[in-house]
PDB file of C-alpha atoms in Angstrom:
ATOM      1  CA  MET A   1      28.874 -94.666 -61.717  1.00 88.00           C
ATOM      2  CA  GLN A   2      29.033 -96.678 -58.495  1.00 89.00           C
ATOM      3  CA  GLU A   3      32.058 -94.644 -57.382  1.00 92.00           C
ATOM      4  CA  ARG A   4      30.214 -91.374 -57.973  1.00 93.00           C
ATOM      5  CA  ILE A   5      27.284 -92.535 -55.858  1.00 94.00           C
ATOM      6  CA  GLU A   6      29.698 -93.508 -53.067  1.00 93.00           C
ATOM      7  CA  ALA A   7      31.468 -90.128 -53.292  1.00 94.00           C
ATOM      8  CA  ASP A   8      28.159 -88.236 -53.252  1.00 94.00           C
ATOM      9  CA  LEU A   9      27.046 -90.235 -50.216  1.00 94.00           C
ATOM     10  CA  LYS A  10      30.263 -89.464 -48.329  1.00 96.00           C
ATOM     11  CA  SER A  11      30.041 -85.755 -49.087  1.00 95.00           C
ATOM     12  CA  ALA A  12      26.375 -85.678 -48.052  1.00 94.00           C
ATOM     13  CA  LEU A  13      27.250 -87.424 -44.789  1.00 96.00           C
ATOM     14  CA  LEU A  14      29.998 -84.909 -44.065  1.00 96.00           C
ATOM     15  CA  ALA A  15      27.711 -81.996 -44.942  1.00 95.00           C
ATOM     16  CA  GLY A  16      24.888 -83.345 -42.767  1.00 93.00           C
ATOM     17  CA  GLU A  17      22.375 -83.489 -45.620  1.00 93.00           C
ATOM     18  CA  LYS A  18      19.975 -86.054 -44.157  1.00 94.00           C
ATOM     19  CA  GLY A  19      17.555 -86.118 -47.084  1.00 92.00           C
ATOM     20  CA  LYS A  20      20.295 -86.664 -49.633  1.00 95.00           C
ATOM     21  CA  VAL A  21      21.924 -89.330 -47.467  1.00 95.00           C
ATOM     22  CA  SER A  22      18.698 -91.307 -47.137  1.00 94.00           C
ATOM     23  CA  THR A  23      18.002 -91.060 -50.880  1.00 94.00           C
ATOM     24  CA  LEU A  24      21.496 -92.216 -51.814  1.00 96.00           C
ATOM     25  CA  ARG A  25      21.314 -95.097 -49.330  1.00 96.00           C
ATOM     26  CA  MET A  26      17.985 -96.122 -50.865  1.00 96.00           C
ATOM     27  CA  LEU A  27      19.596 -95.984 -54.300  1.00 95.00           C
ATOM     28  CA  LYS A  28      22.541 -98.110 -53.183  1.00 96.00           C
ATOM     29  CA  SER A  29      20.094-100.634 -51.775  1.00 96.00           C
ATOM     30  CA  ALA A  30      18.113-100.737 -55.034  1.00 96.00           C
ATOM     31  CA  ILE A  31      21.341-101.249 -57.001  1.00 95.00           C
ATOM     32  CA  GLU A  32      22.416-104.058 -54.674  1.00 95.00           C
ATOM     33  CA  ASN A  33      18.998-105.715 -54.975  1.00 96.00           C
ATOM     34  CA  LYS A  34      19.270-105.584 -58.771  1.00 95.00           C
ATOM     35  CA  ARG A  35      22.783-107.038 -58.604  1.00 94.00           C
ATOM     36  CA  ILE A  36      21.513-109.929 -56.497  1.00 95.00           C
ATOM     37  CA  GLU A  37      18.550-110.424 -58.836  1.00 95.00           C
ATOM     38  CA  LEU A  38      20.772-110.584 -61.925  1.00 93.00           C
ATOM     39  CA  LYS A  39      23.530-112.500 -60.092  1.00 94.00           C
ATOM     40  CA  THR A  40      26.223-110.398 -61.755  1.00 92.00           C
ATOM     41  CA  GLU A  41      28.009-107.115 -61.289  1.00 91.00           C
ATOM     42  CA  LEU A  42      26.175-104.134 -62.761  1.00 92.00           C
ATOM     43  CA  GLY A  43      27.676-101.886 -65.388  1.00 92.00           C
ATOM     44  CA  ASP A  44      26.973 -98.190 -65.747  1.00 92.00           C
ATOM     45  CA  GLU A  45      24.048 -98.855 -68.110  1.00 94.00           C
ATOM     46  CA  ASP A  46      22.409-101.172 -65.575  1.00 94.00           C
ATOM     47  CA  ILE A  47      22.898 -98.645 -62.784  1.00 94.00           C
ATOM     48  CA  ILE A  48      21.359 -95.908 -64.930  1.00 95.00           C
ATOM     49  CA  LYS A  49      18.333 -98.157 -65.526  1.00 95.00           C
ATOM     50  CA  VAL A  50      17.949 -98.601 -61.763  1.00 96.00           C
ATOM     51  CA  ILE A  51      18.202 -94.834 -61.232  1.00 95.00           C
ATOM     52  CA  ARG A  52      15.563 -94.213 -63.913  1.00 96.00           C
ATOM     53  CA  ALA A  53      13.242 -96.785 -62.343  1.00 96.00           C
ATOM     54  CA  GLU A  54      13.624 -95.184 -58.918  1.00 95.00           C
ATOM     55  CA  ALA A  55      13.052 -91.714 -60.404  1.00 96.00           C
ATOM     56  CA  LYS A  56       9.883 -92.952 -62.106  1.00 96.00           C
ATOM     57  CA  LYS A  57       8.631 -94.270 -58.752  1.00 95.00           C
ATOM     58  CA  ARG A  58       9.206 -90.841 -57.202  1.00 94.00           C
ATOM     59  CA  VAL A  59       7.332 -89.054 -60.001  1.00 95.00           C
ATOM     60  CA  GLU A  60       4.348 -91.404 -59.645  1.00 95.00           C
ATOM     61  CA  ALA A  61       4.338 -91.126 -55.853  1.00 95.00           C
ATOM     62  CA  LYS A  62       4.532 -87.320 -56.011  1.00 94.00           C
ATOM     63  CA  GLU A  63       1.556 -87.223 -58.381  1.00 95.00           C
ATOM     64  CA  MET A  64      -0.483 -89.434 -56.049  1.00 95.00           C
ATOM     65  CA  TYR A  65       0.421 -87.328 -53.011  1.00 95.00           C
ATOM     66  CA  ASP A  66      -0.456 -84.143 -54.903  1.00 94.00           C
ATOM     67  CA  LYS A  67      -3.876 -85.551 -55.831  1.00 93.00           C
ATOM     68  CA  ALA A  68      -4.461 -86.574 -52.232  1.00 93.00           C
ATOM     69  CA  GLY A  69      -3.475 -83.130 -50.936  1.00 93.00           C
ATOM     70  CA  ARG A  70      -0.514 -84.481 -48.966  1.00 93.00           C
ATOM     71  CA  ASP A  71       1.891 -81.660 -49.668  1.00 92.00           C
ATOM     72  CA  GLU A  72       4.592 -82.701 -47.183  1.00 93.00           C
ATOM     73  CA  GLN A  73       4.970 -86.175 -48.684  1.00 93.00           C
ATOM     74  CA  ALA A  74       4.848 -84.748 -52.215  1.00 92.00           C
ATOM     75  CA  ALA A  75       7.664 -82.347 -51.323  1.00 92.00           C
ATOM     76  CA  GLN A  76       9.733 -85.227 -49.929  1.00 93.00           C
ATOM     77  CA  GLU A  77       9.260 -87.231 -53.127  1.00 93.00           C
ATOM     78  CA  ALA A  78      10.232 -84.168 -55.184  1.00 93.00           C
ATOM     79  CA  ALA A  79      13.410 -83.737 -53.113  1.00 92.00           C
ATOM     80  CA  GLU A  80      14.327 -87.398 -53.615  1.00 93.00           C
ATOM     81  CA  LEU A  81      13.672 -87.054 -57.339  1.00 93.00           C
ATOM     82  CA  GLU A  82      15.991 -84.049 -57.486  1.00 93.00           C
ATOM     83  CA  VAL A  83      18.809 -86.085 -55.892  1.00 92.00           C
ATOM     84  CA  LEU A  84      18.245 -88.962 -58.313  1.00 92.00           C
ATOM     85  CA  GLU A  85      18.271 -86.644 -61.325  1.00 90.00           C
ATOM     86  CA  ALA A  86      21.637 -85.230 -60.246  1.00 84.00           C
TER      87      ALA A  86
END
């Protein structure tokens, strides 16, 4: 799983997809933080849990932005969610 994230990040960098790059970097950071917290290397199941947690954050943030009428931020959260779901 970690290798796929790295490969996706490299291809996004080469393609100039700034939104995808920032989302994948955020995901790598969240995975690293979890690894430090658990003080062990993460397996695929642990990485999937981190991805699900980050996706849940994006869903909740999008809902809050929608309620507040902040369409631009809601769209950004939706784009990040789409990357995480892939």
